[in-house]
XYZ file of C-alpha atoms in Angstrom:
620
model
C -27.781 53.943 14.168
C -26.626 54.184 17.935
C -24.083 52.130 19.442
C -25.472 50.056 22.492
C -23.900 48.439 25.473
C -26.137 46.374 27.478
C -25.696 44.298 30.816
C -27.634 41.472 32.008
C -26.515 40.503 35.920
C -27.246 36.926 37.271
C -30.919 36.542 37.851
C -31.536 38.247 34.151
C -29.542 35.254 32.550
C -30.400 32.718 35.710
C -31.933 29.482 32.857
C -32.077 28.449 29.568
C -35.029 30.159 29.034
C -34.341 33.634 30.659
C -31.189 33.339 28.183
C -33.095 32.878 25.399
C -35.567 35.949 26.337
C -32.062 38.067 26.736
C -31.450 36.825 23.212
C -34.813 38.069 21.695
C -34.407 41.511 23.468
C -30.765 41.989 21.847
C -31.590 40.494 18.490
C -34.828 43.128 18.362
C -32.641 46.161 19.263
C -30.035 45.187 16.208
C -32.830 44.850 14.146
C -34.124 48.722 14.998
C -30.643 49.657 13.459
C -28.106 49.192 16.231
C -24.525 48.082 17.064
C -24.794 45.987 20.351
C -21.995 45.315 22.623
C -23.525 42.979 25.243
C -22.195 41.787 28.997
C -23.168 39.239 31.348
C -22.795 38.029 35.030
C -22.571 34.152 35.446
C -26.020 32.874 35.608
C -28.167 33.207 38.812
C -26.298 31.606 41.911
C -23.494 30.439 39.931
C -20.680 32.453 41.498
C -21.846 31.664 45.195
C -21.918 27.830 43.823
C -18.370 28.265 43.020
C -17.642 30.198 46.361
C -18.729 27.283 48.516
C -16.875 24.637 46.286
C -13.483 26.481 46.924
C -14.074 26.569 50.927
C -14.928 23.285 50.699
C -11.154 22.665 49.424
C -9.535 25.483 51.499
C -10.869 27.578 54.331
C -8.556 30.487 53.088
C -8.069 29.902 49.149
C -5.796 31.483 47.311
C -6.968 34.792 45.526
C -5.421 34.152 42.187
C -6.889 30.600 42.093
C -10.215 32.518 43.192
C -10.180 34.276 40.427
C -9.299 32.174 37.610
C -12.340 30.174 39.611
C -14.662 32.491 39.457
C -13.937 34.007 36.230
C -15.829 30.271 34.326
C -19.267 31.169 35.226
C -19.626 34.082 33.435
C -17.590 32.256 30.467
C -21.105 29.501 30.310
C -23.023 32.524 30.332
C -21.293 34.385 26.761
C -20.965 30.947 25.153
C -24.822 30.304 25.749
C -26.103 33.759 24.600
C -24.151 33.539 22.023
C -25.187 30.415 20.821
C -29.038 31.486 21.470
C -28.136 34.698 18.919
C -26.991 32.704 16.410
C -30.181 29.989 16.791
C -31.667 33.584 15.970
C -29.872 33.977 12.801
C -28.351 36.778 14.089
C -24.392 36.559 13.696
C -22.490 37.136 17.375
C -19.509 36.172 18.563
C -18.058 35.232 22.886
C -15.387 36.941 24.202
C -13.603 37.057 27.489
C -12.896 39.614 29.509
C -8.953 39.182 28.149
C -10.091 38.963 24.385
C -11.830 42.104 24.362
C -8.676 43.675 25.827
C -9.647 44.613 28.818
C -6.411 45.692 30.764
C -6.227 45.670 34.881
C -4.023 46.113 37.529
C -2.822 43.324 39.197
C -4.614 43.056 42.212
C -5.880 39.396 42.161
C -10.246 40.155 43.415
C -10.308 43.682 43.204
C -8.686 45.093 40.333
C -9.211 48.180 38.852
C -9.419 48.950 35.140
C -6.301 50.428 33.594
C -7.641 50.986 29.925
C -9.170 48.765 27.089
C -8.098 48.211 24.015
C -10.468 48.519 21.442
C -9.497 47.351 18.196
C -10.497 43.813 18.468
C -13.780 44.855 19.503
C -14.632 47.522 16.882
C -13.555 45.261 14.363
C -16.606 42.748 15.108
C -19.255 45.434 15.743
C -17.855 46.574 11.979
C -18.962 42.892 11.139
C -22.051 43.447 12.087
C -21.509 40.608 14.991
C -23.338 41.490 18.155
C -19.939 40.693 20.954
C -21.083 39.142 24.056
C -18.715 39.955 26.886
C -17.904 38.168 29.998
C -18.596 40.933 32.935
C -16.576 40.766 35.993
C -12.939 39.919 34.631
C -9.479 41.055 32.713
C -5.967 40.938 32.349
C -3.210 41.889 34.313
C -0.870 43.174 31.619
C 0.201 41.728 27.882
C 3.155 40.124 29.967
C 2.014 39.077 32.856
C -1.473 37.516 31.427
C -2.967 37.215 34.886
C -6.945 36.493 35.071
C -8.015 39.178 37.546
C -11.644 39.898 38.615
C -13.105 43.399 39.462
C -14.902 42.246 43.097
C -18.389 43.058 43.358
C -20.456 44.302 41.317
C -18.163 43.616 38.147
C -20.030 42.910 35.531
C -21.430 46.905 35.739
C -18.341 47.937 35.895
C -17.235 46.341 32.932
C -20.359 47.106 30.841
C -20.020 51.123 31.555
C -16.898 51.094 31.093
C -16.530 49.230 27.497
C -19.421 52.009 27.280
C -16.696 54.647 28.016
C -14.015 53.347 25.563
C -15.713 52.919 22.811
C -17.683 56.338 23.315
C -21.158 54.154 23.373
C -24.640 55.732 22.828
C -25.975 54.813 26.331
C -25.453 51.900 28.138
C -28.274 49.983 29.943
C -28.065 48.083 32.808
C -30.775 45.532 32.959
C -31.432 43.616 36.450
C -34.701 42.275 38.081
C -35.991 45.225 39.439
C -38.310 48.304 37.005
C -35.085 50.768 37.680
C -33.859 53.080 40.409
C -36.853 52.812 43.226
C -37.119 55.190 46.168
C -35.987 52.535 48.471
C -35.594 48.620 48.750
C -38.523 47.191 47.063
C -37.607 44.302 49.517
C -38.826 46.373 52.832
C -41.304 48.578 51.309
C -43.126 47.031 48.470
C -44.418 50.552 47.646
C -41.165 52.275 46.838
C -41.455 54.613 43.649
C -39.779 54.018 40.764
C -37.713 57.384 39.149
C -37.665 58.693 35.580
C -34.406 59.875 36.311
C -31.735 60.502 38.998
C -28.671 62.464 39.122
C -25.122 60.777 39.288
C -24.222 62.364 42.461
C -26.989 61.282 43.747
C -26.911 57.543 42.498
C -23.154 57.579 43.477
C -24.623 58.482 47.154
C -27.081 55.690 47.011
C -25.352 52.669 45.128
C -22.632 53.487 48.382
C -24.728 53.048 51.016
C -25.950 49.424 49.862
C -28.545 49.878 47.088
C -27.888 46.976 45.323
C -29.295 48.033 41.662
C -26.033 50.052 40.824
C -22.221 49.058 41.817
C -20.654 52.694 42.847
C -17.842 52.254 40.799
C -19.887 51.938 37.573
C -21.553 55.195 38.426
C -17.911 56.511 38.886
C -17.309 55.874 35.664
C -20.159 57.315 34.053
C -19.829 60.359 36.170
C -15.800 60.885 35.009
C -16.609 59.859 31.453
C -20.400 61.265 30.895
C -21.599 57.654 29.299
C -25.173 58.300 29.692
C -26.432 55.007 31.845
C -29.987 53.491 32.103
C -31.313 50.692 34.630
C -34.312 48.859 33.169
C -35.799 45.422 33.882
C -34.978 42.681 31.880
C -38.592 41.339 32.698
C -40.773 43.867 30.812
C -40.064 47.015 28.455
C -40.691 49.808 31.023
C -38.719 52.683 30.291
C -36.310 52.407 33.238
C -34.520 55.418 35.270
C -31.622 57.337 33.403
C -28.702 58.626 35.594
C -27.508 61.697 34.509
C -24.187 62.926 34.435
C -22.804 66.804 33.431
C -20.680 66.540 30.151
C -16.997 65.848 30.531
C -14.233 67.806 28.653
C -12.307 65.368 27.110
C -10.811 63.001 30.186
C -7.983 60.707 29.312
C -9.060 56.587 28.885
C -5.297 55.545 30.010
C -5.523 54.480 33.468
C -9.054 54.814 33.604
C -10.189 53.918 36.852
C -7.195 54.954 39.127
C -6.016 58.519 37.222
C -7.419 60.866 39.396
C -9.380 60.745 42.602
C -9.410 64.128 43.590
C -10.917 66.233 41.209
C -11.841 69.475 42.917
C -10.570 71.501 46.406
C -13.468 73.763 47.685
C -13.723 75.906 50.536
C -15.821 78.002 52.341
C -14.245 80.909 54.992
C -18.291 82.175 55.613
C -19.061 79.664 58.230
C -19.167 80.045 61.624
C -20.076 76.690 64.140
C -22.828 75.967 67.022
C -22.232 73.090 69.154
C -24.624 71.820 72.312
C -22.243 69.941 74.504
C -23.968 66.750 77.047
C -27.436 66.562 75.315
C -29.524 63.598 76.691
C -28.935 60.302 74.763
C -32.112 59.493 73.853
C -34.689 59.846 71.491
C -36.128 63.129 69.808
C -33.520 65.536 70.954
C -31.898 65.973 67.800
C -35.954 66.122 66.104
C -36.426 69.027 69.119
C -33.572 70.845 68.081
C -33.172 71.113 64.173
C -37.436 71.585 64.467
C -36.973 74.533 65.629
C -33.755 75.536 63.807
C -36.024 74.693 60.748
C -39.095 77.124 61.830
C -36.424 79.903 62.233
C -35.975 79.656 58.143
C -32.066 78.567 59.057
C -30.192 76.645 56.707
C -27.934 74.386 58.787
C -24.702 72.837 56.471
C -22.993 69.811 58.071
C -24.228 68.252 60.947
C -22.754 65.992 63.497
C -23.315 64.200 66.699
C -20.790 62.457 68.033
C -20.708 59.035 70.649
C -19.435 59.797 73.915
C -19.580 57.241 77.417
C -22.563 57.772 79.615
C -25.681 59.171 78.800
C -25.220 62.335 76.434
C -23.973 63.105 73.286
C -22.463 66.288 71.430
C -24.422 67.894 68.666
C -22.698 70.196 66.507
C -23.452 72.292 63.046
C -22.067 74.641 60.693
C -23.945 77.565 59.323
C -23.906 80.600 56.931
C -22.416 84.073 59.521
C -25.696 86.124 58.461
C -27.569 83.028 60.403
C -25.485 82.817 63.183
C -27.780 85.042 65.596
C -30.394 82.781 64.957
C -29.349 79.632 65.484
C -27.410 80.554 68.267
C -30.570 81.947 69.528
C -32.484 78.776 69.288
C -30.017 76.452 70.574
C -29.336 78.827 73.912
C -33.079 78.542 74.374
C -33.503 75.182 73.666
C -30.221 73.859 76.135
C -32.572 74.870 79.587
C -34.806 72.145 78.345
C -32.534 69.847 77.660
C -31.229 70.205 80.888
C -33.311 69.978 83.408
C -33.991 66.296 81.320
C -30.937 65.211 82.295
C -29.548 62.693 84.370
C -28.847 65.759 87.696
C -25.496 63.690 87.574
C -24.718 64.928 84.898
C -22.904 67.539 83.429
C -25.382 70.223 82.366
C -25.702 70.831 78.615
C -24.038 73.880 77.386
C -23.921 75.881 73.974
C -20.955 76.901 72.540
C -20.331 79.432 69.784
C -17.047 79.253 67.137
C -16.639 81.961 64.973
C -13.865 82.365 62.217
C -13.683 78.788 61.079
C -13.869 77.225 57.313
C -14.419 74.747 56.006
C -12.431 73.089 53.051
C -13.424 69.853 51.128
C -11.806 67.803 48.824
C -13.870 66.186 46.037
C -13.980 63.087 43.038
C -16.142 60.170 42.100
C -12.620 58.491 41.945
C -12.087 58.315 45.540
C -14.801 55.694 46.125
C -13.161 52.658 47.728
C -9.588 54.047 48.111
C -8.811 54.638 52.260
C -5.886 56.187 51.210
C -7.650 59.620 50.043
C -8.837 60.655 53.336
C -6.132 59.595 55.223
C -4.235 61.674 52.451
C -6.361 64.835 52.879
C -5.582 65.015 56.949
C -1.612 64.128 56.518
C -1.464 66.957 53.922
C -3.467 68.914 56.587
C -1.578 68.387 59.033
C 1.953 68.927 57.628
C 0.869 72.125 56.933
C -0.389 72.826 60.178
C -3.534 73.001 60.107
C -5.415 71.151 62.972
C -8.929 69.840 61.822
C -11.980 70.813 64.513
C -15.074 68.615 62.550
C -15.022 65.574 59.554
C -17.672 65.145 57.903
C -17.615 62.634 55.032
C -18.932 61.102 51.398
C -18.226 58.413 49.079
C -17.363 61.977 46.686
C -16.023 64.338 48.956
C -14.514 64.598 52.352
C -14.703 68.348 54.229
C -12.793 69.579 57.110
C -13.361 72.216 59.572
C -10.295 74.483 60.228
C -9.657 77.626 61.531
C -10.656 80.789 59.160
C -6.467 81.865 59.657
C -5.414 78.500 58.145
C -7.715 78.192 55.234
C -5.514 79.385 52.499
C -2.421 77.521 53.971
C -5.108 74.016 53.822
C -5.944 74.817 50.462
C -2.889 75.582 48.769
C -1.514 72.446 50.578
C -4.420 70.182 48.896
C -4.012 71.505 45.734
C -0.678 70.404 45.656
C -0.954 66.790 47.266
C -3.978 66.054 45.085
C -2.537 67.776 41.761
C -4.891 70.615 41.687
C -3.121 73.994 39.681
C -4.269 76.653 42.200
C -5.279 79.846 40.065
C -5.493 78.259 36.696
C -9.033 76.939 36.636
C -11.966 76.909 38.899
C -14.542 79.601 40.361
C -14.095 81.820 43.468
C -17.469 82.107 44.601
C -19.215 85.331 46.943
C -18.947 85.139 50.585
C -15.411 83.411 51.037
C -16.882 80.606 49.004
C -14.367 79.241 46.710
C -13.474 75.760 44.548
C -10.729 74.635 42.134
C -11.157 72.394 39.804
C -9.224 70.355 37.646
C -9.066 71.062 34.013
C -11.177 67.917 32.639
C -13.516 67.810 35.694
C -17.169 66.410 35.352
C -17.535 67.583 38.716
C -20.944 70.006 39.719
C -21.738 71.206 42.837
C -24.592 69.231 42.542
C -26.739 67.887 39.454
C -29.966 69.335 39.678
C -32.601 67.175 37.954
C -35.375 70.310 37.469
C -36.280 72.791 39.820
C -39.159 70.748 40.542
C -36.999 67.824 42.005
C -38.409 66.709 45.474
C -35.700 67.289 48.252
C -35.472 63.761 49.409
C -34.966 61.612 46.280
C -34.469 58.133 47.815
C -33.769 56.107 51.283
C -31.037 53.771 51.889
C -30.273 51.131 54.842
C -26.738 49.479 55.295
C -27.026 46.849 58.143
C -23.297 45.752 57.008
C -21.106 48.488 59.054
C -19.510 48.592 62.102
C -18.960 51.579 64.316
C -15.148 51.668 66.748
C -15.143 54.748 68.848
C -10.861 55.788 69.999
C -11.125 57.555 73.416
C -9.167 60.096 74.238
C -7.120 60.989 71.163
C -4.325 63.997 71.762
C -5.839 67.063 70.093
C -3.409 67.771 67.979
C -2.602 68.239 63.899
C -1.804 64.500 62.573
C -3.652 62.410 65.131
C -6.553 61.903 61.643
C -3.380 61.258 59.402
C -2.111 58.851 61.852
C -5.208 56.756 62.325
C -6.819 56.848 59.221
C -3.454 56.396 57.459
C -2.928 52.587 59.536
C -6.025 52.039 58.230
C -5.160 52.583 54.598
C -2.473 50.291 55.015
C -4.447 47.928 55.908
C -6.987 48.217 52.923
C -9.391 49.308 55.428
C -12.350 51.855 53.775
C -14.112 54.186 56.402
C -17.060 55.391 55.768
C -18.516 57.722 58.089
C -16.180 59.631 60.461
C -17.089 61.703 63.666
C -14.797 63.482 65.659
C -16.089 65.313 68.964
C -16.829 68.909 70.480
C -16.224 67.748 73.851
C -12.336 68.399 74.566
C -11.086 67.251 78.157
C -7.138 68.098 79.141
C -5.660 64.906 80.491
C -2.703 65.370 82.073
C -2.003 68.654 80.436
C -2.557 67.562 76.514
C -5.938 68.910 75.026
C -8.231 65.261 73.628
C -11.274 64.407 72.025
C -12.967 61.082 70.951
C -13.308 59.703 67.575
C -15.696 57.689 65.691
C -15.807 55.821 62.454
C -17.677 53.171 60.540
C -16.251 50.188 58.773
C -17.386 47.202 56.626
C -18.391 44.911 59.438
C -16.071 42.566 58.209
C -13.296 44.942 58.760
C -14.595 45.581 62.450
C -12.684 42.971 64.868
C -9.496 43.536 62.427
C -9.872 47.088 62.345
C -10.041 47.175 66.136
C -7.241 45.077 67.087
C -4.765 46.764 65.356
C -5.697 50.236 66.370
C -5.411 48.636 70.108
C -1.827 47.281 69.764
C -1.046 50.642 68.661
C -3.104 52.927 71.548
C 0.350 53.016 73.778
C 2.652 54.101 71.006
C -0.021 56.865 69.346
C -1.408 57.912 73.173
C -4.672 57.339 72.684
C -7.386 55.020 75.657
C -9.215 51.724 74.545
C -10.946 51.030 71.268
C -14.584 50.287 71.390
C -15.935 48.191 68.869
C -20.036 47.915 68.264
C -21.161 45.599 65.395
C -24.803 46.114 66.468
C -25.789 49.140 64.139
C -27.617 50.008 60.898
C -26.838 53.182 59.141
C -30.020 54.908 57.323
C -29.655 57.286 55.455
C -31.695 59.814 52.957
C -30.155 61.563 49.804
C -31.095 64.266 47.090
C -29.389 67.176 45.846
C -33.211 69.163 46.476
C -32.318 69.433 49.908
C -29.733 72.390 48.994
C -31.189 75.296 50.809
C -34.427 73.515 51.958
C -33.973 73.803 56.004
C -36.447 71.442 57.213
C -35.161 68.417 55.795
C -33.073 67.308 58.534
C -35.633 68.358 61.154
C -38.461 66.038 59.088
C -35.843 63.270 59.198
C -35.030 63.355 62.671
C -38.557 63.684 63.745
C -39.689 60.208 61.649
C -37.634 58.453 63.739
C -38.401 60.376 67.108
C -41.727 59.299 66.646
C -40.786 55.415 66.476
C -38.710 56.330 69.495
C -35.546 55.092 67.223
C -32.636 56.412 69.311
C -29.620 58.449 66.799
C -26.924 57.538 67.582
C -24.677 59.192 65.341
C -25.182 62.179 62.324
C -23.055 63.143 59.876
C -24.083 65.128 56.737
C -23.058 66.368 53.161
C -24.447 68.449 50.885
C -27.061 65.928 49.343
C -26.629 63.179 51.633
C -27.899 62.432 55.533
C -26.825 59.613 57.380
C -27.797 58.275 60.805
C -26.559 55.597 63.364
C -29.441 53.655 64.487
C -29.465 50.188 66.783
C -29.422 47.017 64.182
C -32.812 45.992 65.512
C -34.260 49.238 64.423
C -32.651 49.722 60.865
C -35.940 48.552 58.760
C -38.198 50.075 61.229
C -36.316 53.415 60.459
C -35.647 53.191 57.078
C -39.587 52.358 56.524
C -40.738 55.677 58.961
C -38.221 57.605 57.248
C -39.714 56.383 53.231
C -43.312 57.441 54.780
C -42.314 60.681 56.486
C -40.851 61.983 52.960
C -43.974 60.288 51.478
C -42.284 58.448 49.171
C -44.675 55.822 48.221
C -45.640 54.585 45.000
C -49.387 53.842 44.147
C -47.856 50.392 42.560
C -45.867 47.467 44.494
C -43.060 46.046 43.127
C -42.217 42.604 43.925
C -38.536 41.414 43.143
C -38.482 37.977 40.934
C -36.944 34.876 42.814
């Protein structure tokens, strides 16, 4: 006998009758021999029904009155599947996000899970009673007995993890799609469904806007190892599995907020190549990494940074045996970008950085949380260390530093993020290096089989927007300053470029800066970095609401140089312009004009021939 949790969103419980299909589904699984622990999202449209009824009272409604609003739909929903179970003879019982004991913090619309108490639960599973749980809500505390929600994309949060608590089987996420799909069934009908995907890589995915997964349910599996399947609740396809490594024994008290940071790495055998004033436009960056990729050289992060005018900086990391090479290629490719140029301009120039590193901080649990980065470069730059390239993740965030100040950076993180230097953890060849905390589910990367393709899906996010800071003073705690504001502000950034290009003003050393936001975020985001230019010395801040971010992700592309290249090229062909790159180690992501974000996510889903034989079309 296993024990089962199961989730049903919206459109899966959307009518009487999709309810009563639901119903059949669950009452054939106990009848196979298993304990099920079901949850639900309020039925179809409910919660944007409830949404438009509060602005109709108030423009600005109070959050706890939200929630105690919002928190009745998915109360019809368990009170109607339950009574369709027991029209089934099959004995189940409605409970509430607060009767099953599900504990929060008290953050009225976004709350995170604290821990869950059990008892009441088990007890009714003992009883043979299949529980049907209200997704989407708890408790404040036994005191305060506020109605919280979790914000969106709830209800999988709550089903994974009740799945975590009460050490489930598997937990399956049904939803109106066959399971995880290449890319947006939506925009290419022929995306291909997966037998299985890694965590990392899902985490990667559900971040940048796939809608199938929340992130912070595949957080949870990831930290607690609940093995997790997607399946449609329309037919009895086998689904996609998400796969997570086995954790040792991680504590369920405070089980959403305990630890973000779960692992320091570093690497002191990188050296960095940088073309300075490359034309703006498109296929320079398909020219460059082409050729980078027919030289057999495996290029690590990648950026390329927004600057005024007409060019752009493009700058990578690589391996020191490889440095020849790619310096090679780049110093042969710069004559040709020049004599493109605009003759006003500056020419394009290569330049060469040896004895740098490159340390990283890494955890599923930082997803959502501004205050981890902006944690990572204070710690930085207390210690000293000034930071030369960002490069970011929703699982890890890595730093280039000087070679001389890795040690000092990574003792310092280990001790801001809780990290017991020299107790646990691998020291790898090469300078490579990473600590790990004890209980750690954390991999390098989660292989599926050797026979994984590199590129395992494609993701668009037309919901950011970029602000570029001119002129910031090159100096250690400029990053701690301005992402720390933003922190305070609840304010999550996303992608974050900093620039090659350094130009002494007035005697102080500056480069620009560049950073996506939730669109919403943008205009707030931008006028309180303004009030603050004068005090901080930094020029104007430029906000553009106009972009798409596309992006690719697999942990196949490890060691597979042409990946970028292939990318870059799909959308040089569409004559897509890139307007920004930043990498990690399974993960690509792109700045594209709004107008063009389909359009590239579609060449990009062809160029990696994606494609499924079958088209999948998404129920109303």
């Amino acid at each position: 006998m296993a024990l089962i949790v199961q989730k049903y969103g919206g459109t899966s419980v959307g009518s009487v009758e999709r309810i009563q299909a639901v119903a059949q589904r669950v009452y054939k699984t106990v009848k196979a021999g298993n304990s099920i622990v079901v949850v639900v999202s309020a039925m179809g449209k409910t919660t944007d029904g409830l949404v438009k009824l509060a602005t109709e009272i108030s423009p600005n409604p109070n959050r706890r009155e939200m929630d105690m609003l919002l928190s009745t739909g998915e109360q019809v929903t368990i009170a109607l599947l339950s009574m369709a179970l027991q029209e089934l003879g099959q004995p189940a019982i409605s409970m509430t996000g607060a009767q099953v004991g599900i504990v929060t913090e008290a953050e009225h619309s976004r709350a995170r899970i604290l821990h869950i108490e059990t008892t009441r639960l088990t007890r009714h599973i003992n009883a043979g009673k299949v529980v049907v749980v209200a997704g989407f809500q708890g408790i404040s505390s036994a005191g305060e007995m506020e109605i919280t929600t979790l914000g969106r994309g709830g209800s999988d949060t709550s089903a994974v993890a009740i799945a975590a608590a009460l050490k489930a089987n598997f937990c399956e996420i049904y939803t109106d799609v066959p399971g995880i799909l290449t890319t947006d069934p939506r925009l290419v009908a022929e995306a291909q469904l997966m037998d299985a995907i890694s965590c990392d890589e899902m985490l990667e995915l559900a971040s940048l806007g796939a809608k199938v997964l929340h992130p912070r349910a595949v957080e949870i599996a990831r930290n607690y190892g609940v093995p997790l399947v997607v399946r449609s609740s329309w037919t009895d396809q086998p689904g996609t599995w998400v796969t997570s490594a086995k954790p040792q024994g991680r504590s369920l008290i405070n089980l959403e907020i305990a630890r973000p940071v779960d692992a320091v790495e570093f690497d002191t055998d990188q050296a960095k190549v940088a073309l300075l004033r490359v034309p703006d436009k498109p296929g320079v960056a398909a020219r460059l990494f082409g050729e980078i990729s027919r030289q057999k050289v495996d290029v690590d992060l990648i950026i390329q940074s927004v600057h005024e005018g007409n060019s752009n900086d493009i700058a990578f990391t690589v391996t020191t045996p490889v440095l020849r090479r790619a310096e090679a290629v780049a110093t042969a490719i710069a004559p040709a970008l020049r004599s493109q140029s605009n003759p006003k301009l500056e020419e394009a120039e290569v330049m060469v950085e040896h004895n740098i590193a490159k340390v990283s901080i890494a955890g599923a649990g930082m997803i959502g949380r501004p205050g981890v980065a902006a944690k990572m470069f204070a710690t930085l730059a207390e210690a000293g260390v000034n930071i030369q390239m960002i490069s970011t993740s929703e699982v890890k965030v890595s730093c280039v530093v000087d070679a001389a100040q890795c040690d000092r950076a990574v003792i310092a993180l280990c001790t801001a993020f809780e990290i017991k230097v020299g107790d646990k953890g691998t020291r790898g060849q090469g300078g490579q290096g990473r600590i790990i905390e004890k209980t750690s589910p954390l991999s390098p990367h989660s292989p599926l089989s050797s026979s994984s393709p590199p590129v395992r899906g494609v993701a668009l996010d037309l919901n950011q927007a970029r602000l570029a800071i001119r002129q910031l003073p090159d100096r250690p705690g400029m990053a701690a300053k301005l992402f720390g504001l933003l922190a305070q502000h609840n304010i999550s950034v996303d992608m974050i470029i900093q620039s090659q290009r350094c130009r002494v003003i007035d005697g102080v050393p500056r480069r620009d800066i560049a950073f996506t936001v939730s669109r919403i975020d943008g205009e707030n985001a931008r006028e309180m970095l303004t009030q603050v230019a004068a005090e901080l010395g930094w020029d104007e801040v430029v906000l553009d609401s106009a972009i798409a971010k596309v992006s690719i992700v697999g942990a196949g592309m490890l060691g597979q140089p042409g990946v970028a290249a292939k990318m870059f090229e799909a959308l040089a062909q569409q004559q897509i312009n890139i307007q920004m790159i930043a990498t990690s180690e399974i993960k690509i992501s792109c700045v594209v004009a709004q107008e063009q974000g389909v359009k590239a996510l579609q060449a990009i889903h062809a160029a990696f021939q994606l494609a499924g034989s079958e088209k999948f079309v998404v129920p109303a």
